[in-house]
PDB file of C-alpha atoms in Angstrom:
ATOM      1  CA  MET U 919      89.289 110.777 122.349  1.00  0.00           C
ATOM      2  CA  PRO U 920      90.495 107.572 124.053  1.00  0.00           C
ATOM      3  CA  THR U 921      92.144 107.865 127.438  1.00  0.00           C
ATOM      4  CA  LEU U 922      95.848 107.152 127.714  1.00  0.00           C
ATOM      5  CA  LEU U 923      95.072 103.900 129.530  1.00  0.00           C
ATOM      6  CA  LYS U 924      92.779 102.699 126.728  1.00  0.00           C
ATOM      7  CA  ILE U 925      95.389 103.590 124.122  1.00  0.00           C
ATOM      8  CA  HIS U 926      97.880 101.649 126.164  1.00  0.00           C
ATOM      9  CA  VAL U 927      95.826  98.472 126.494  1.00  0.00           C
ATOM     10  CA  ILE U 928      94.818  98.472 122.823  1.00  0.00           C
ATOM     11  CA  ASP U 929      98.432  98.704 121.725  1.00  0.00           C
ATOM     12  CA  GLY U 930      99.617  95.777 123.807  1.00  0.00           C
ATOM     13  CA  HIS U 931     101.800  97.908 126.060  1.00  0.00           C
ATOM     14  CA  PRO U 932     100.024  97.614 129.434  1.00  0.00           C
ATOM     15  CA  GLN U 933     103.010  98.291 131.695  1.00  0.00           C
ATOM     16  CA  HIS U 934     102.831 102.098 131.662  1.00  0.00           C
ATOM     17  CA  GLU U 935     100.563 104.872 130.437  1.00  0.00           C
ATOM     18  CA  LEU U 936     101.727 106.729 127.352  1.00  0.00           C
ATOM     19  CA  VAL U 937     102.363 110.466 127.666  1.00  0.00           C
ATOM     20  CA  TRP U 938     101.684 113.120 125.021  1.00  0.00           C
ATOM     21  CA  LYS U 939     104.860 115.020 124.147  1.00  0.00           C
ATOM     22  CA  LYS U 940     106.770 116.793 121.397  1.00  0.00           C
ATOM     23  CA  SER U 941     109.790 114.697 120.569  1.00  0.00           C
ATOM     24  CA  GLN U 942     112.876 116.818 119.942  1.00  0.00           C
ATOM     25  CA  VAL U 943     114.496 114.019 117.934  1.00  0.00           C
ATOM     26  CA  PRO U 944     113.230 111.867 115.046  1.00  0.00           C
ATOM     27  CA  PHE U 945     111.778 108.464 115.912  1.00  0.00           C
ATOM     28  CA  ILE U 946     110.398 105.270 114.395  1.00  0.00           C
ATOM     29  CA  CYS U 947     106.773 104.707 115.423  1.00  0.00           C
ATOM     30  CA  ASP U 948     106.200 101.349 117.142  1.00  0.00           C
ATOM     31  CA  GLY U 949     102.730 101.219 115.616  1.00  0.00           C
ATOM     32  CA  CYS U 950     103.116 101.839 111.880  1.00  0.00           C
ATOM     33  CA  LYS U 951     106.950 101.427 111.842  1.00  0.00           C
ATOM     34  CA  GLU U 952     107.262 104.735 109.977  1.00  0.00           C
ATOM     35  CA  PHE U 953     109.590 107.698 110.528  1.00  0.00           C
ATOM     36  CA  GLY U 954     108.288 110.614 112.590  1.00  0.00           C
ATOM     37  CA  PHE U 955     108.983 113.998 114.192  1.00  0.00           C
ATOM     38  CA  GLY U 956     107.290 116.101 116.822  1.00  0.00           C
ATOM     39  CA  VAL U 957     103.978 115.290 118.505  1.00  0.00           C
ATOM     40  CA  CYS U 958     103.746 111.705 119.718  1.00  0.00           C
ATOM     41  CA  TYR U 959     102.685 109.457 122.591  1.00  0.00           C
ATOM     42  CA  GLN U 960     105.618 107.921 124.439  1.00  0.00           C
ATOM     43  CA  CYS U 961     106.254 105.739 127.450  1.00  0.00           C
ATOM     44  CA  PRO U 962     107.772 107.999 130.148  1.00  0.00           C
ATOM     45  CA  HIS U 963     109.997 105.269 131.599  1.00  0.00           C
ATOM     46  CA  LYS U 964     113.627 105.654 130.547  1.00  0.00           C
ATOM     47  CA  LYS U 965     114.177 101.937 129.958  1.00  0.00           C
ATOM     48  CA  CYS U 966     111.150 101.715 127.665  1.00  0.00           C
ATOM     49  CA  ASN U 967     111.361 103.311 124.213  1.00  0.00           C
ATOM     50  CA  TYR U 968     107.771 102.601 123.137  1.00  0.00           C
ATOM     51  CA  ILE U 969     106.506 105.514 121.027  1.00  0.00           C
ATOM     52  CA  LEU U 970     103.597 106.186 118.666  1.00  0.00           C
ATOM     53  CA  HIS U 971     102.675 108.846 116.143  1.00  0.00           C
ATOM     54  CA  GLU U 972      99.761 110.875 117.461  1.00  0.00           C
ATOM     55  CA  GLN U 973      97.681 109.481 114.573  1.00  0.00           C
ATOM     56  CA  CYS U 974      98.584 105.911 115.540  1.00  0.00           C
ATOM     57  CA  ALA U 975      97.684 106.509 119.190  1.00  0.00           C
ATOM     58  CA  ILE U 976      94.491 108.550 118.761  1.00  0.00           C
ATOM     59  CA  ARG U 977      92.980 106.544 115.940  1.00  0.00           C
ATOM     60  CA  ARG U 978      89.569 107.319 114.512  1.00  0.00           C
ATOM     61  CA  PRO U 979      86.775 104.974 113.374  1.00  0.00           C
ATOM     62  CA  SER U 980      87.493 106.251 109.864  1.00  0.00           C
ATOM     63  CA  PRO U 981      90.458 108.382 108.749  1.00  0.00           C
ATOM     64  CA  PRO U 982      89.701 112.098 108.265  1.00  0.00           C
ATOM     65  CA  PHE U 983      91.379 112.158 104.849  1.00  0.00           C
ATOM     66  CA  GLN U 984      89.165 110.465 102.241  1.00  0.00           C
ATOM     67  CA  GLN U 985      89.194 113.048  99.453  1.00  0.00           C
ATOM     68  CA  PHE U 986      90.723 110.583  96.996  1.00  0.00           C
ATOM     69  CA  PHE U 987      88.773 107.570  98.233  1.00  0.00           C
ATOM     70  CA  PRO U 988      85.127 108.733  98.361  1.00  0.00           C
ATOM     71  CA  LYS U 989      83.643 105.229  98.057  1.00  0.00           C
ATOM     72  CA  CYS U 990      85.858 103.680 100.705  1.00  0.00           C
ATOM     73  CA  ASN U 991      84.913 102.509 104.155  1.00  0.00           C
ATOM     74  CA  PHE U 992      88.199 102.359 106.047  1.00  0.00           C
ATOM     75  CA  GLN U 993      88.738 100.330 109.201  1.00  0.00           C
ATOM     76  CA  PHE U 994      91.746 100.474 111.499  1.00  0.00           C
ATOM     77  CA  HIS U 995      93.902  97.366 112.014  1.00  0.00           C
ATOM     78  CA  LYS U 996      96.976  96.751 114.165  1.00  0.00           C
ATOM     79  CA  GLU U 997      98.305  94.452 111.447  1.00  0.00           C
ATOM     80  CA  ASN U 998      97.397  93.441 107.930  1.00  0.00           C
ATOM     81  CA  PRO U 999      94.193  91.340 108.180  1.00  0.00           C
ATOM     82  CA  LEU U1000      95.129  89.661 104.890  1.00  0.00           C
ATOM     83  CA  GLY U1001      98.116  87.961 106.482  1.00  0.00           C
ATOM     84  CA  SER U1002     101.451  87.858 104.685  1.00  0.00           C
ATOM     85  CA  THR U1003     100.176  89.699 101.591  1.00  0.00           C
ATOM     86  CA  THR U1004     102.271  92.841 101.037  1.00  0.00           C
ATOM     87  CA  ARG U1005     100.217  96.023 101.309  1.00  0.00           C
ATOM     88  CA  VAL U1006     101.216  99.465 100.026  1.00  0.00           C
ATOM     89  CA  CYS U1007      99.932 102.826 101.269  1.00  0.00           C
ATOM     90  CA  ASP U1008      97.915 104.532  98.523  1.00  0.00           C
ATOM     91  CA  ILE U1009      99.130 107.964  99.631  1.00  0.00           C
ATOM     92  CA  CYS U1010     102.902 107.512  99.966  1.00  0.00           C
ATOM     93  CA  ALA U1011     103.239 104.307  97.871  1.00  0.00           C
ATOM     94  CA  LEU U1012     105.534 102.758 100.501  1.00  0.00           C
ATOM     95  CA  ASP U1013     105.114  99.357 102.143  1.00  0.00           C
ATOM     96  CA  ILE U1014     102.849  99.029 105.168  1.00  0.00           C
ATOM     97  CA  GLN U1015     104.601  97.211 108.004  1.00  0.00           C
ATOM     98  CA  GLY U1016     102.337  97.858 110.981  1.00  0.00           C
ATOM     99  CA  PHE U1017      99.184  99.828 111.867  1.00  0.00           C
ATOM    100  CA  LEU U1018      96.967 100.623 108.887  1.00  0.00           C
ATOM    101  CA  TYR U1019      93.566 101.663 107.629  1.00  0.00           C
ATOM    102  CA  GLN U1020      92.126  99.204 105.125  1.00  0.00           C
ATOM    103  CA  CYS U1021      89.076  99.694 102.925  1.00  0.00           C
ATOM    104  CA  THR U1022      86.367  97.059 103.267  1.00  0.00           C
ATOM    105  CA  ARG U1023      84.996  97.768  99.777  1.00  0.00           C
ATOM    106  CA  GLU U1024      87.982  98.445  97.523  1.00  0.00           C
ATOM    107  CA  ASP U1025      91.678  97.591  97.413  1.00  0.00           C
ATOM    108  CA  HIS U1026      93.015 100.615  99.321  1.00  0.00           C
ATOM    109  CA  ASP U1027      95.294 100.877 102.359  1.00  0.00           C
ATOM    110  CA  LEU U1028      96.663 103.891 104.243  1.00  0.00           C
ATOM    111  CA  HIS U1029      99.299 104.539 106.876  1.00  0.00           C
ATOM    112  CA  PRO U1030      97.487 106.253 109.809  1.00  0.00           C
ATOM    113  CA  HIS U1031      99.936 109.155 109.603  1.00  0.00           C
ATOM    114  CA  CYS U1032      99.492 109.547 105.828  1.00  0.00           C
ATOM    115  CA  ALA U1033      95.713 109.472 106.234  1.00  0.00           C
ATOM    116  CA  SER U1034      95.924 112.745 108.195  1.00  0.00           C
ATOM    117  CA  LEU U1035      98.022 114.779 105.752  1.00  0.00           C
ATOM    118  CA  PRO U1036      96.602 118.263 105.014  1.00  0.00           C
ATOM    119  CA  PRO U1037      95.058 118.412 101.508  1.00  0.00           C
ATOM    120  CA  VAL U1038      96.006 122.087 101.064  1.00  0.00           C
ATOM    121  CA  PHE U1039      98.072 124.818 102.749  1.00  0.00           C
ATOM    122  CA  SER U1040      99.638 128.148 101.738  1.00  0.00           C
ATOM    123  CA  LEU U1041     103.091 129.589 101.185  1.00  0.00           C
ATOM    124  CA  PRO U1042     103.616 132.525 103.591  1.00  0.00           C
ATOM    125  CA  ASP U1043     103.525 136.051 102.137  1.00  0.00           C
ATOM    126  CA  SER U1044     102.317 134.664  98.830  1.00  0.00           C
ATOM    127  CA  ASN U1045      99.148 133.837  96.930  1.00  0.00           C
ATOM    128  CA  THR U1046     100.620 130.417  96.176  1.00  0.00           C
ATOM    129  CA  GLU U1047      98.871 127.418  97.693  1.00  0.00           C
ATOM    130  CA  ILE U1048     100.120 123.828  97.905  1.00  0.00           C
ATOM    131  CA  TYR U1049      97.760 120.991  97.041  1.00  0.00           C
ATOM    132  CA  LEU U1050      97.861 117.238  97.411  1.00  0.00           C
ATOM    133  CA  ARG U1051      97.366 115.765  93.940  1.00  0.00           C
ATOM    134  CA  LYS U1052      97.305 112.433  92.111  1.00  0.00           C
ATOM    135  CA  GLU U1053      99.163 113.824  89.096  1.00  0.00           C
ATOM    136  CA  ILE U1054     101.877 116.445  88.636  1.00  0.00           C
ATOM    137  CA  LYS U1055     102.913 118.486  85.588  1.00  0.00           C
ATOM    138  CA  SER U1056     106.461 119.340  86.703  1.00  0.00           C
ATOM    139  CA  ARG U1057     109.264 117.051  87.819  1.00  0.00           C
ATOM    140  CA  CYS U1058     109.570 116.093  91.476  1.00  0.00           C
ATOM    141  CA  LEU U1059     112.285 118.142  93.213  1.00  0.00           C
ATOM    142  CA  LYS U1060     113.873 114.941  94.522  1.00  0.00           C
ATOM    143  CA  CYS U1061     113.646 112.192  91.882  1.00  0.00           C
ATOM    144  CA  GLN U1062     113.275 114.515  88.855  1.00  0.00           C
ATOM    145  CA  SER U1063     110.418 112.378  87.546  1.00  0.00           C
ATOM    146  CA  LYS U1064     106.736 113.103  86.991  1.00  0.00           C
ATOM    147  CA  LYS U1065     105.721 109.492  87.426  1.00  0.00           C
ATOM    148  CA  ARG U1066     105.650 107.697  90.736  1.00  0.00           C
ATOM    149  CA  SER U1067     102.833 105.888  92.504  1.00  0.00           C
ATOM    150  CA  GLY U1068     101.078 107.650  95.352  1.00  0.00           C
ATOM    151  CA  LEU U1069     100.185 111.305  95.849  1.00  0.00           C
ATOM    152  CA  SER U1070     102.277 114.461  95.508  1.00  0.00           C
ATOM    153  CA  TYR U1071     102.292 118.002  96.847  1.00  0.00           C
ATOM    154  CA  VAL U1072     102.102 120.627  94.095  1.00  0.00           C
ATOM    155  CA  SER U1073     102.218 124.425  94.198  1.00  0.00           C
ATOM    156  CA  SER U1074      99.205 126.162  92.644  1.00  0.00           C
ATOM    157  CA  ASP U1075     101.344 127.445  89.755  1.00  0.00           C
ATOM    158  CA  GLY U1076     102.515 123.869  89.103  1.00  0.00           C
ATOM    159  CA  LYS U1077     106.217 124.776  89.269  1.00  0.00           C
ATOM    160  CA  LEU U1078     107.092 123.093  92.580  1.00  0.00           C
ATOM    161  CA  CYS U1079     106.242 119.417  93.015  1.00  0.00           C
ATOM    162  CA  TYR U1080     107.268 116.684  95.425  1.00  0.00           C
ATOM    163  CA  HIS U1081     106.152 113.065  95.736  1.00  0.00           C
ATOM    164  CA  VAL U1082     105.090 112.218  99.297  1.00  0.00           C
ATOM    165  CA  ALA U1083     107.113 108.995  98.973  1.00  0.00           C
ATOM    166  CA  CYS U1084     110.256 110.880  97.916  1.00  0.00           C
ATOM    167  CA  LEU U1085     110.032 113.286 100.845  1.00  0.00           C
ATOM    168  CA  LYS U1086     109.596 110.483 103.373  1.00  0.00           C
ATOM    169  CA  GLU U1087     112.543 108.598 101.882  1.00  0.00           C
ATOM    170  CA  ALA U1088     114.767 111.704 101.723  1.00  0.00           C
ATOM    171  CA  CYS U1089     114.098 112.611 105.362  1.00  0.00           C
ATOM    172  CA  LEU U1090     114.834 109.041 106.430  1.00  0.00           C
ATOM    173  CA  GLU U1091     118.111 109.191 104.451  1.00  0.00           C
ATOM    174  CA  ASN U1092     119.078 112.445 106.176  1.00  0.00           C
ATOM    175  CA  TRP U1093     118.394 110.877 109.557  1.00  0.00           C
ATOM    176  CA  LYS U1094     120.515 107.810 108.768  1.00  0.00           C
ATOM    177  CA  LYS U1095     123.350 110.091 107.609  1.00  0.00           C
ATOM    178  CA  GLY U1096     123.227 111.909 110.945  1.00  0.00           C
ATOM    179  CA  TYR U1097     121.987 115.222 109.530  1.00  0.00           C
ATOM    180  CA  PHE U1098     119.062 115.384 111.964  1.00  0.00           C
ATOM    181  CA  GLN U1099     121.280 115.772 115.010  1.00  0.00           C
ATOM    182  CA  LEU U1100     121.246 119.335 116.325  1.00  0.00           C
ATOM    183  CA  ASP U1101     125.028 119.578 116.768  1.00  0.00           C
ATOM    184  CA  VAL U1102     125.573 118.239 113.225  1.00  0.00           C
ATOM    185  CA  ILE U1103     122.937 120.363 111.507  1.00  0.00           C
ATOM    186  CA  SER U1104     124.270 123.525 113.174  1.00  0.00           C
ATOM    187  CA  ASP U1105     127.225 123.314 110.786  1.00  0.00           C
ATOM    188  CA  ASP U1106     126.478 125.221 107.558  1.00  0.00           C
ATOM    189  CA  GLU U1107     128.138 122.618 105.334  1.00  0.00           C
ATOM    190  CA  ASN U1108     126.097 119.750 106.809  1.00  0.00           C
ATOM    191  CA  LYS U1109     122.994 121.914 106.618  1.00  0.00           C
ATOM    192  CA  CYS U1110     123.547 122.449 102.908  1.00  0.00           C
ATOM    193  CA  LEU U1111     124.205 118.725 102.323  1.00  0.00           C
ATOM    194  CA  ALA U1112     120.943 117.839 104.074  1.00  0.00           C
ATOM    195  CA  LEU U1113     119.003 120.344 101.967  1.00  0.00           C
ATOM    196  CA  GLN U1114     120.727 119.224  98.769  1.00  0.00           C
ATOM    197  CA  ASN U1115     119.570 115.684  99.516  1.00  0.00           C
ATOM    198  CA  LEU U1116     116.000 117.007  99.616  1.00  0.00           C
ATOM    199  CA  ALA U1117     116.297 118.882  96.304  1.00  0.00           C
ATOM    200  CA  PRO U1118     119.557 117.922  94.506  1.00  0.00           C
ATOM    201  CA  LYS U1119     119.033 120.076  91.399  1.00  0.00           C
ATOM    202  CA  HIS U1120     117.734 123.178  93.148  1.00  0.00           C
ATOM    203  CA  VAL U1121     119.715 123.753  96.349  1.00  0.00           C
ATOM    204  CA  VAL U1122     123.271 125.063  95.924  1.00  0.00           C
ATOM    205  CA  LEU U1123     125.676 126.854  98.224  1.00  0.00           C
ATOM    206  CA  ARG U1124     125.111 130.579  98.275  1.00  0.00           C
ATOM    207  CA  SER U1125     127.866 132.692  96.779  1.00  0.00           C
ATOM    208  CA  LYS U1126     128.556 136.321  95.961  1.00  0.00           C
ATOM    209  CA  ASP U1127     128.231 135.507  92.257  1.00  0.00           C
ATOM    210  CA  GLN U1128     124.593 134.420  92.525  1.00  0.00           C
ATOM    211  CA  SER U1129     122.022 136.786  91.075  1.00  0.00           C
ATOM    212  CA  SER U1130     119.181 138.078  93.212  1.00  0.00           C
ATOM    213  CA  LYS U1131     116.790 136.068  91.015  1.00  0.00           C
ATOM    214  CA  ALA U1132     118.718 132.847  91.700  1.00  0.00           C
ATOM    215  CA  ARG U1133     118.775 133.547  95.434  1.00  0.00           C
ATOM    216  CA  LYS U1134     115.041 134.223  95.431  1.00  0.00           C
ATOM    217  CA  GLY U1135     114.387 130.995  93.522  1.00  0.00           C
ATOM    218  CA  ILE U1136     116.388 128.949  96.031  1.00  0.00           C
ATOM    219  CA  LYS U1137     114.629 130.688  98.912  1.00  0.00           C
ATOM    220  CA  TRP U1138     111.181 129.739  97.564  1.00  0.00           C
ATOM    221  CA  VAL U1139     112.282 126.129  97.124  1.00  0.00           C
ATOM    222  CA  ILE U1140     113.536 126.067 100.728  1.00  0.00           C
ATOM    223  CA  ILE U1141     110.276 127.541 102.051  1.00  0.00           C
ATOM    224  CA  PHE U1142     108.345 124.975  99.986  1.00  0.00           C
ATOM    225  CA  LEU U1143     110.463 122.147 101.455  1.00  0.00           C
ATOM    226  CA  LYS U1144     110.068 123.446 104.996  1.00  0.00           C
ATOM    227  CA  LEU U1145     106.290 123.523 104.675  1.00  0.00           C
ATOM    228  CA  LEU U1146     106.208 120.012 103.208  1.00  0.00           C
ATOM    229  CA  VAL U1147     108.378 118.564 105.969  1.00  0.00           C
ATOM    230  CA  SER U1148     106.198 120.329 108.541  1.00  0.00           C
ATOM    231  CA  ALA U1149     102.997 119.057 106.897  1.00  0.00           C
ATOM    232  CA  ILE U1150     104.142 115.439 106.686  1.00  0.00           C
ATOM    233  CA  PHE U1151     106.104 115.105 109.916  1.00  0.00           C
ATOM    234  CA  GLY U1152     104.531 117.695 112.194  1.00  0.00           C
ATOM    235  CA  GLU U1153     105.134 121.262 113.295  1.00  0.00           C
ATOM    236  CA  PRO U1154     108.679 122.667 112.953  1.00  0.00           C
ATOM    237  CA  LEU U1155     110.952 121.848 115.865  1.00  0.00           C
ATOM    238  CA  THR U1156     114.247 123.464 116.814  1.00  0.00           C
ATOM    239  CA  LEU U1157     115.916 120.843 114.634  1.00  0.00           C
ATOM    240  CA  LEU U1158     113.953 121.726 111.500  1.00  0.00           C
ATOM    241  CA  SER U1159     114.101 125.467 112.126  1.00  0.00           C
ATOM    242  CA  THR U1160     117.888 125.218 112.364  1.00  0.00           C
ATOM    243  CA  LEU U1161     118.022 123.221 109.131  1.00  0.00           C
ATOM    244  CA  PHE U1162     116.080 125.752 107.062  1.00  0.00           C
ATOM    245  CA  GLN U1163     117.092 129.113 108.575  1.00  0.00           C
ATOM    246  CA  PHE U1164     120.433 129.171 106.707  1.00  0.00           C
ATOM    247  CA  TYR U1165     118.633 129.910 103.424  1.00  0.00           C
ATOM    248  CA  GLU U1166     115.820 132.008 104.834  1.00  0.00           C
ATOM    249  CA  ASN U1167     118.015 134.879 105.946  1.00  0.00           C
TER     250      ASN U1167
END
């Protein structure tokens, strides 16, 4: 693992060493220019806002996640070596604007953060597992479509699906709307609006008229969303726990 000083010099920020921390607020990584939560490397000086995803700071010779790109030889770059040509991440299907891994053999590019996504994890208290897949059989909880470039997370029974791109976009939307501020998200109405933005057709306000089956269905969707957000953006923080606890009780 590189020292903090080496990370610092490589990234063109030689003034101060970067410090490992868990950010309690969302941020935009100065390396890949992507949205992030949680674990990061940040300049400790108050007047300097330089911050990196952990994956952008502690970069590897080759990304750990190559399940879908077995023939690729990825190399890290601070910027697109092909110049002004637009590059798209093959995992989230969103534009690459900063740090990236690029294959030297085939036409594949990855955000450093996307390259570290877990390929599989489990729903708690259930035999259901969630897999990263190229294709899905059910509609995405956000866009209600089966077709979108990039990869998706899918439950083992195939009933719950979410495009990685849609989740990243939805979380960024929630941040821009102010829903990821602790004082805002503590309000039940704002909490519900934030969750509805993540799954418009599946998250509704709880009422006395809802059947136990409907409540259980919503609860599983919320748990699924919580795990996805945690997988893509890092471990749950106070902010995320507050967002999801309303429907978990």
